[in-house]
């Protein structure tokens, strides 16, 4: 088990704070498609805080080695597009 403490860099928007984009990159892709090789890796990106990324929700996935390779059809991209995002509520709470 590991614990990571990381500064969140983002912007305040009305009563919320969130990064414009969050994501992870992996150096090995266990499920390569087309002419990709496992060593090409892949990246997973989402808008807002990274909860969508780490919980395997609907995100944008791509191979950095082939960023223009269409992994999904337009219909699949639409069906699997991120609809919501997580942000920090910055409103003062009364106790």
CSV table of N, CA, C and O in Angstrom, one decimal:
chain,number,residue,atom,x,y,z
A,1,UNK,N,0.8,-1.2,0.0
A,1,UNK,CA,0.0,0.0,0.0
A,1,UNK,C,0.9,1.2,0.0
A,1,UNK,O,2.0,1.2,0.5
A,2,UNK,N,0.4,2.3,-0.6
A,2,UNK,CA,1.1,3.5,-0.7
A,2,UNK,C,0.2,4.7,-0.5
A,2,UNK,O,-1.0,4.6,-0.7
A,3,UNK,N,0.7,5.8,0.1
A,3,UNK,CA,0.0,7.0,0.2
A,3,UNK,C,0.7,8.1,-0.5
A,3,UNK,O,1.9,8.3,-0.4
A,4,UNK,N,0.0,8.8,-1.4
A,4,UNK,CA,0.6,9.9,-2.2
A,4,UNK,C,-0.1,11.2,-1.8
A,4,UNK,O,-1.3,11.3,-1.8
A,5,UNK,N,0.7,12.2,-1.4
A,5,UNK,CA,0.2,13.5,-1.2
A,5,UNK,C,0.7,14.4,-2.3
A,5,UNK,O,1.9,14.5,-2.6
A,6,UNK,N,-0.3,15.0,-3.0
A,6,UNK,CA,0.0,15.7,-4.2
A,6,UNK,C,-0.7,17.0,-4.3
A,6,UNK,O,-1.9,17.1,-3.9
A,7,UNK,N,-0.1,18.1,-4.7
A,7,UNK,CA,-0.7,19.4,-4.8
A,7,UNK,C,-1.6,19.4,-6.0
A,7,UNK,O,-1.3,18.8,-7.1
A,8,UNK,N,-2.9,19.9,-5.8
A,8,UNK,CA,-3.8,20.0,-6.9
A,8,UNK,C,-3.7,21.3,-7.6
A,8,UNK,O,-3.8,22.4,-6.9
A,9,UNK,N,-3.4,21.4,-8.8
A,9,UNK,CA,-3.2,22.6,-9.6
A,9,UNK,C,-4.5,22.8,-10.4
A,9,UNK,O,-4.8,21.9,-11.2
A,10,UNK,N,-5.1,23.9,-10.3
A,10,UNK,CA,-6.3,24.1,-11.1
A,10,UNK,C,-6.8,25.6,-11.0
A,10,UNK,O,-6.0,26.5,-10.7
A,11,UNK,N,-8.1,25.8,-11.2
A,11,UNK,CA,-8.7,27.1,-11.2
A,11,UNK,C,-10.0,27.1,-10.5
A,11,UNK,O,-10.7,26.1,-10.4
A,12,UNK,N,-10.3,28.2,-9.9
A,12,UNK,CA,-11.6,28.4,-9.2
A,12,UNK,C,-12.6,28.8,-10.2
A,12,UNK,O,-12.3,29.7,-11.1
A,13,UNK,N,-13.7,28.2,-10.2
A,13,UNK,CA,-14.8,28.6,-11.1
A,13,UNK,C,-16.1,28.7,-10.2
A,13,UNK,O,-16.6,27.7,-9.8
A,14,UNK,N,-16.5,29.9,-10.0
A,14,UNK,CA,-17.6,30.2,-9.1
A,14,UNK,C,-17.4,29.6,-7.8
A,14,UNK,O,-16.4,30.0,-7.1
A,15,UNK,N,-18.1,28.6,-7.3
A,15,UNK,CA,-18.0,28.0,-6.0
A,15,UNK,C,-17.2,26.7,-6.0
A,15,UNK,O,-17.2,26.0,-5.0
A,16,UNK,N,-16.5,26.4,-7.1
A,16,UNK,CA,-15.8,25.2,-7.2
A,16,UNK,C,-14.4,25.4,-7.6
A,16,UNK,O,-14.0,26.4,-8.2
A,17,UNK,N,-13.5,24.4,-7.3
A,17,UNK,CA,-12.1,24.4,-7.7
A,17,UNK,C,-11.8,23.0,-8.3
A,17,UNK,O,-12.1,22.0,-7.7
A,18,UNK,N,-11.2,23.0,-9.5
A,18,UNK,CA,-10.8,21.8,-10.1
A,18,UNK,C,-9.7,22.0,-11.2
A,18,UNK,O,-9.6,23.1,-11.7
A,19,UNK,N,-8.9,20.9,-11.4
A,19,UNK,CA,-8.0,21.0,-12.5
A,19,UNK,C,-8.7,20.8,-13.8
A,19,UNK,O,-9.8,20.2,-13.9
A,20,UNK,N,-8.2,21.5,-14.9
A,20,UNK,CA,-8.9,21.4,-16.2
A,20,UNK,C,-8.8,19.9,-16.7
A,20,UNK,O,-9.6,19.5,-17.4
A,21,UNK,N,-7.7,19.3,-16.3
A,21,UNK,CA,-7.5,17.9,-16.8
A,21,UNK,C,-6.7,17.1,-15.8
A,21,UNK,O,-5.9,17.7,-15.1
A,22,UNK,N,-7.0,15.8,-15.7
A,22,UNK,CA,-6.2,14.9,-14.8
A,22,UNK,C,-6.1,13.6,-15.5
A,22,UNK,O,-6.8,13.3,-16.5
A,23,UNK,N,-5.1,12.9,-15.1
A,23,UNK,CA,-4.9,11.6,-15.8
A,23,UNK,C,-3.7,10.8,-15.3
A,23,UNK,O,-3.0,11.3,-14.4
A,24,UNK,N,-3.5,9.7,-16.0
A,24,UNK,CA,-2.4,8.8,-15.7
A,24,UNK,C,-1.8,8.3,-17.0
A,24,UNK,O,-2.5,8.3,-18.0
A,25,UNK,N,-0.6,8.0,-17.0
A,25,UNK,CA,0.1,7.3,-18.1
A,25,UNK,C,0.8,6.1,-17.7
A,25,UNK,O,1.3,6.0,-16.6
A,26,UNK,N,0.7,5.0,-18.5
A,26,UNK,CA,1.3,3.8,-18.1
A,26,UNK,C,2.3,3.4,-19.2
A,26,UNK,O,2.0,3.6,-20.4
A,27,UNK,N,3.4,2.9,-18.9
A,27,UNK,CA,4.5,2.6,-19.8
A,27,UNK,C,4.3,1.3,-20.5
A,27,UNK,O,4.9,1.0,-21.5
A,28,UNK,N,3.3,0.5,-20.1
A,28,UNK,CA,3.0,-0.8,-20.7
A,28,UNK,C,1.5,-1.0,-20.9
A,28,UNK,O,0.7,-0.7,-20.0
A,29,UNK,N,1.2,-1.4,-22.1
A,29,UNK,CA,-0.2,-1.6,-22.5
A,29,UNK,C,-0.5,-3.1,-22.6
A,29,UNK,O,0.0,-3.7,-23.6
A,30,UNK,N,-1.2,-3.6,-21.7
A,30,UNK,CA,-1.5,-5.1,-21.7
A,30,UNK,C,-2.5,-5.5,-22.8
A,30,UNK,O,-2.6,-6.7,-23.2
A,31,UNK,N,-3.2,-4.5,-23.4
A,31,UNK,CA,-4.2,-4.8,-24.5
A,31,UNK,C,-4.0,-3.9,-25.7
A,31,UNK,O,-4.8,-3.1,-26.0
A,32,UNK,N,-2.8,-4.0,-26.4
A,32,UNK,CA,-2.6,-3.2,-27.5
A,32,UNK,C,-3.5,-3.6,-28.7
A,32,UNK,O,-3.9,-4.8,-28.8
A,33,UNK,N,-3.9,-2.6,-29.5
A,33,UNK,CA,-4.7,-2.9,-30.7
A,33,UNK,C,-3.9,-2.4,-31.9
A,33,UNK,O,-3.0,-1.6,-31.8
A,34,UNK,N,-4.4,-2.8,-33.1
A,34,UNK,CA,-3.9,-2.3,-34.4
A,34,UNK,C,-2.4,-2.6,-34.4
A,34,UNK,O,-2.0,-3.7,-34.1
A,35,UNK,N,-1.5,-1.7,-34.8
A,35,UNK,CA,-0.1,-1.9,-34.9
A,35,UNK,C,0.7,-1.4,-33.6
A,35,UNK,O,1.9,-1.3,-33.6
A,36,UNK,N,-0.1,-1.2,-32.5
A,36,UNK,CA,0.6,-0.8,-31.3
A,36,UNK,C,1.3,-2.0,-30.7
A,36,UNK,O,0.9,-3.1,-30.9
A,37,UNK,N,2.4,-1.6,-30.0
A,37,UNK,CA,3.1,-2.6,-29.2
A,37,UNK,C,2.9,-2.4,-27.7
A,37,UNK,O,2.6,-1.3,-27.3
A,38,UNK,N,3.0,-3.4,-26.9
A,38,UNK,CA,2.8,-3.3,-25.5
A,38,UNK,C,3.7,-2.2,-24.8
A,38,UNK,O,3.3,-1.4,-24.0
A,39,UNK,N,4.9,-2.0,-25.4
A,39,UNK,CA,5.9,-1.1,-24.8
A,39,UNK,C,5.5,0.4,-25.2
A,39,UNK,O,6.1,1.3,-24.6
A,40,UNK,N,4.5,0.6,-26.1
A,40,UNK,CA,4.1,1.9,-26.4
A,40,UNK,C,3.3,2.6,-25.3
A,40,UNK,O,3.1,3.8,-25.3
A,41,UNK,N,2.7,1.8,-24.4
A,41,UNK,CA,2.0,2.4,-23.3
A,41,UNK,C,0.7,3.0,-23.7
A,41,UNK,O,0.2,2.9,-24.8
A,42,UNK,N,0.0,3.7,-22.7
A,42,UNK,CA,-1.2,4.4,-23.0
A,42,UNK,C,-1.5,5.4,-21.9
A,42,UNK,O,-0.8,5.4,-20.8
A,43,UNK,N,-2.4,6.3,-22.2
A,43,UNK,CA,-2.7,7.4,-21.2
A,43,UNK,C,-4.2,7.5,-21.1
A,43,UNK,O,-5.0,7.1,-22.0
A,44,UNK,N,-4.7,7.8,-19.9
A,44,UNK,CA,-6.1,8.0,-19.6
A,44,UNK,C,-6.3,9.4,-19.0
A,44,UNK,O,-5.6,9.8,-18.1
A,45,UNK,N,-7.2,10.2,-19.6
A,45,UNK,CA,-7.4,11.6,-19.2
A,45,UNK,C,-8.9,11.8,-18.9
A,45,UNK,O,-9.8,11.2,-19.5
A,46,UNK,N,-9.1,12.8,-18.0
A,46,UNK,CA,-10.5,13.2,-17.7
A,46,UNK,C,-10.5,14.6,-17.3
A,46,UNK,O,-9.5,15.2,-16.9
A,47,UNK,N,-11.6,15.3,-17.3
A,47,UNK,CA,-11.8,16.6,-16.9
A,47,UNK,C,-12.1,16.6,-15.4
A,47,UNK,O,-12.7,15.7,-14.9
A,48,UNK,N,-11.5,17.6,-14.7
A,48,UNK,CA,-11.8,17.7,-13.2
A,48,UNK,C,-10.8,16.8,-12.4
A,48,UNK,O,-9.8,16.4,-12.9
A,49,UNK,N,-11.2,16.6,-11.2
A,49,UNK,CA,-10.4,15.8,-10.3
A,49,UNK,C,-10.3,14.3,-10.8
A,49,UNK,O,-11.1,13.9,-11.6
A,50,UNK,N,-9.2,13.6,-10.5
A,50,UNK,CA,-8.9,12.3,-11.1
A,50,UNK,C,-9.7,11.2,-10.7
A,50,UNK,O,-9.4,10.0,-11.0
A,51,UNK,N,-10.8,11.4,-10.0
A,51,UNK,CA,-11.6,10.2,-9.5
A,51,UNK,C,-12.2,9.4,-10.7
A,51,UNK,O,-12.2,8.2,-10.6
A,52,UNK,N,-12.5,10.0,-11.8
A,52,UNK,CA,-13.0,9.3,-12.9
A,52,UNK,C,-11.9,8.4,-13.5
A,52,UNK,O,-12.1,7.3,-13.9
A,53,UNK,N,-10.7,8.9,-13.4
A,53,UNK,CA,-9.5,8.1,-14.0
A,53,UNK,C,-9.2,6.9,-13.1
A,53,UNK,O,-9.2,5.8,-13.6
A,54,UNK,N,-9.1,7.1,-11.8
A,54,UNK,CA,-8.7,6.0,-10.9
A,54,UNK,C,-9.8,5.0,-10.7
A,54,UNK,O,-9.5,3.8,-10.4
A,55,UNK,N,-11.1,5.3,-10.9
A,55,UNK,CA,-12.2,4.4,-10.7
A,55,UNK,C,-12.6,3.8,-12.0
A,55,UNK,O,-13.6,3.0,-12.0
A,56,UNK,N,-11.9,4.0,-13.1
A,56,UNK,CA,-12.2,3.4,-14.4
A,56,UNK,C,-13.5,3.8,-15.0
A,56,UNK,O,-14.2,3.1,-15.8
A,57,UNK,N,-13.9,5.1,-14.7
A,57,UNK,CA,-15.1,5.6,-15.3
A,57,UNK,C,-14.9,6.0,-16.8
A,57,UNK,O,-13.8,5.7,-17.4
A,58,UNK,N,-15.9,6.6,-17.4
A,58,UNK,CA,-15.7,7.0,-18.8
A,58,UNK,C,-14.7,8.1,-19.0
A,58,UNK,O,-14.8,9.2,-18.4
A,59,UNK,N,-13.6,7.8,-19.7
A,59,UNK,CA,-12.5,8.7,-19.8
A,59,UNK,C,-12.0,8.7,-21.3
A,59,UNK,O,-12.5,7.9,-22.1
A,60,UNK,N,-11.1,9.5,-21.6
A,60,UNK,CA,-10.4,9.5,-22.9
A,60,UNK,C,-9.1,8.7,-22.8
A,60,UNK,O,-8.3,9.0,-22.0
A,61,UNK,N,-9.0,7.7,-23.6
A,61,UNK,CA,-7.8,6.9,-23.6
A,61,UNK,C,-7.1,7.0,-25.0
A,61,UNK,O,-7.8,7.0,-26.0
A,62,UNK,N,-5.8,7.0,-24.9
A,62,UNK,CA,-5.0,7.1,-26.2
A,62,UNK,C,-3.6,6.6,-25.9
A,62,UNK,O,-3.1,6.4,-24.8
A,63,UNK,N,-2.9,6.3,-27.0
A,63,UNK,CA,-1.6,5.8,-27.0
A,63,UNK,C,-0.7,7.0,-27.3
A,63,UNK,O,-0.8,7.6,-28.4
A,64,UNK,N,0.2,7.4,-26.5
A,64,UNK,CA,1.1,8.6,-26.8
A,64,UNK,C,2.0,8.4,-28.0
A,64,UNK,O,2.3,9.3,-28.7
A,65,UNK,N,2.3,7.1,-28.3
A,65,UNK,CA,3.1,6.8,-29.5
A,65,UNK,C,2.4,7.1,-30.8
A,65,UNK,O,2.9,7.5,-31.8
A,66,UNK,N,1.0,6.9,-30.7
A,66,UNK,CA,0.2,7.1,-31.9
A,66,UNK,C,-1.0,7.9,-31.5
A,66,UNK,O,-2.2,7.4,-31.4
A,67,UNK,N,-0.8,9.2,-31.2
A,67,UNK,CA,-1.9,10.0,-30.7
A,67,UNK,C,-3.1,10.2,-31.7
A,67,UNK,O,-4.2,10.5,-31.3
A,68,UNK,N,-2.8,10.1,-33.0
A,68,UNK,CA,-3.9,10.3,-33.9
A,68,UNK,C,-4.6,9.0,-34.4
A,68,UNK,O,-5.5,9.0,-35.2
A,69,UNK,N,-4.2,7.9,-33.8
A,69,UNK,CA,-4.8,6.6,-34.1
A,69,UNK,C,-6.2,6.6,-33.5
A,69,UNK,O,-6.4,6.8,-32.3
A,70,UNK,N,-7.2,6.4,-34.4
A,70,UNK,CA,-8.6,6.3,-33.9
A,70,UNK,C,-8.9,4.9,-33.3
A,70,UNK,O,-9.1,4.0,-34.0
A,71,UNK,N,-8.8,4.9,-32.0
A,71,UNK,CA,-9.1,3.6,-31.3
A,71,UNK,C,-10.5,3.3,-31.3
A,71,UNK,O,-10.9,2.1,-31.4
A,72,UNK,N,-11.4,4.3,-31.2
A,72,UNK,CA,-12.8,4.1,-31.1
A,72,UNK,C,-13.5,4.8,-32.3
A,72,UNK,O,-13.1,5.8,-32.9
A,73,UNK,N,-14.7,4.2,-32.6
A,73,UNK,CA,-15.5,4.9,-33.7
A,73,UNK,C,-16.2,6.1,-33.1
A,73,UNK,O,-16.2,6.3,-31.9
A,74,UNK,N,-16.7,7.0,-33.9
A,74,UNK,CA,-17.4,8.2,-33.5
A,74,UNK,C,-18.5,7.8,-32.6
A,74,UNK,O,-18.8,8.5,-31.5
A,75,UNK,N,-19.3,6.8,-32.9
A,75,UNK,CA,-20.4,6.4,-32.0
A,75,UNK,C,-19.9,5.9,-30.7
A,75,UNK,O,-20.5,6.3,-29.6
A,76,UNK,N,-18.8,5.2,-30.6
A,76,UNK,CA,-18.3,4.7,-29.3
A,76,UNK,C,-17.8,5.9,-28.5
A,76,UNK,O,-17.9,5.9,-27.3
A,77,UNK,N,-17.1,6.9,-29.2
A,77,UNK,CA,-16.6,8.1,-28.5
A,77,UNK,C,-17.8,8.8,-27.9
A,77,UNK,O,-17.7,9.3,-26.7
A,78,UNK,N,-18.9,8.9,-28.6
A,78,UNK,CA,-20.1,9.6,-28.1
A,78,UNK,C,-20.7,8.9,-26.9
A,78,UNK,O,-21.0,9.5,-25.9
A,79,UNK,N,-20.8,7.6,-27.1
A,79,UNK,CA,-21.4,6.7,-26.0
A,79,UNK,C,-20.6,6.7,-24.7
A,79,UNK,O,-21.1,6.7,-23.6
A,80,UNK,N,-19.3,6.8,-24.9
A,80,UNK,CA,-18.4,6.7,-23.7
A,80,UNK,C,-17.8,8.0,-23.3
A,80,UNK,O,-16.8,8.0,-22.6
A,81,UNK,N,-18.4,9.1,-23.7
A,81,UNK,CA,-17.9,10.4,-23.3
A,81,UNK,C,-18.2,10.7,-21.8
A,81,UNK,O,-19.2,10.3,-21.3
A,82,UNK,N,-17.3,11.4,-21.2
A,82,UNK,CA,-17.5,11.8,-19.8
A,82,UNK,C,-18.6,12.8,-19.7
A,82,UNK,O,-18.6,13.8,-20.5
A,83,UNK,N,-19.6,12.6,-18.9
A,83,UNK,CA,-20.7,13.5,-18.7
A,83,UNK,C,-20.7,14.4,-17.5
A,83,UNK,O,-21.3,15.5,-17.5
A,84,UNK,N,-20.0,14.0,-16.5
A,84,UNK,CA,-19.9,14.8,-15.3
A,84,UNK,C,-18.4,14.8,-14.8
A,84,UNK,O,-17.6,14.1,-15.4
A,85,UNK,N,-18.1,15.7,-13.9
A,85,UNK,CA,-16.7,15.7,-13.3
A,85,UNK,C,-16.8,16.1,-11.9
A,85,UNK,O,-17.8,16.6,-11.4
A,86,UNK,N,-15.7,15.7,-11.2
A,86,UNK,CA,-15.6,16.0,-9.8
A,86,UNK,C,-14.8,17.3,-9.5
A,86,UNK,O,-13.8,17.5,-10.2
A,87,UNK,N,-15.3,18.1,-8.6
A,87,UNK,CA,-14.6,19.4,-8.2
A,87,UNK,C,-14.7,19.5,-6.7
A,87,UNK,O,-15.5,18.9,-6.0
A,88,UNK,N,-13.9,20.4,-6.2
A,88,UNK,CA,-13.9,20.7,-4.7
A,88,UNK,C,-14.9,21.8,-4.5
A,88,UNK,O,-14.9,22.9,-5.1
A,89,UNK,N,-15.9,21.6,-3.6
A,89,UNK,CA,-16.9,22.6,-3.2
A,89,UNK,C,-16.2,23.6,-2.3
A,89,UNK,O,-15.8,23.3,-1.2
A,90,UNK,N,-16.1,24.9,-2.8
A,90,UNK,CA,-15.4,25.9,-2.0
A,90,UNK,C,-16.3,26.8,-1.1
A,90,UNK,O,-15.8,27.8,-0.5
A,91,UNK,N,-17.6,26.5,-1.1
A,91,UNK,CA,-18.5,27.3,-0.3
A,91,UNK,C,-18.2,27.1,1.2
A,91,UNK,O,-17.9,26.0,1.6
A,92,UNK,N,-18.3,28.2,2.0
A,92,UNK,CA,-18.1,28.1,3.4
A,92,UNK,C,-19.3,27.3,4.0
A,92,UNK,O,-20.4,27.6,3.7
A,93,UNK,N,-19.0,26.4,4.9
A,93,UNK,CA,-20.0,25.7,5.6
A,93,UNK,C,-20.1,26.2,7.0
A,93,UNK,O,-19.1,26.4,7.7
A,94,UNK,N,-21.3,26.3,7.5
A,94,UNK,CA,-21.6,26.7,8.8
A,94,UNK,C,-21.7,25.5,9.7
A,94,UNK,O,-22.4,24.6,9.4
A,95,UNK,N,-21.0,25.5,10.8
A,95,UNK,CA,-21.1,24.3,11.8
A,95,UNK,C,-22.1,24.5,12.8
A,95,UNK,O,-22.4,25.5,13.3
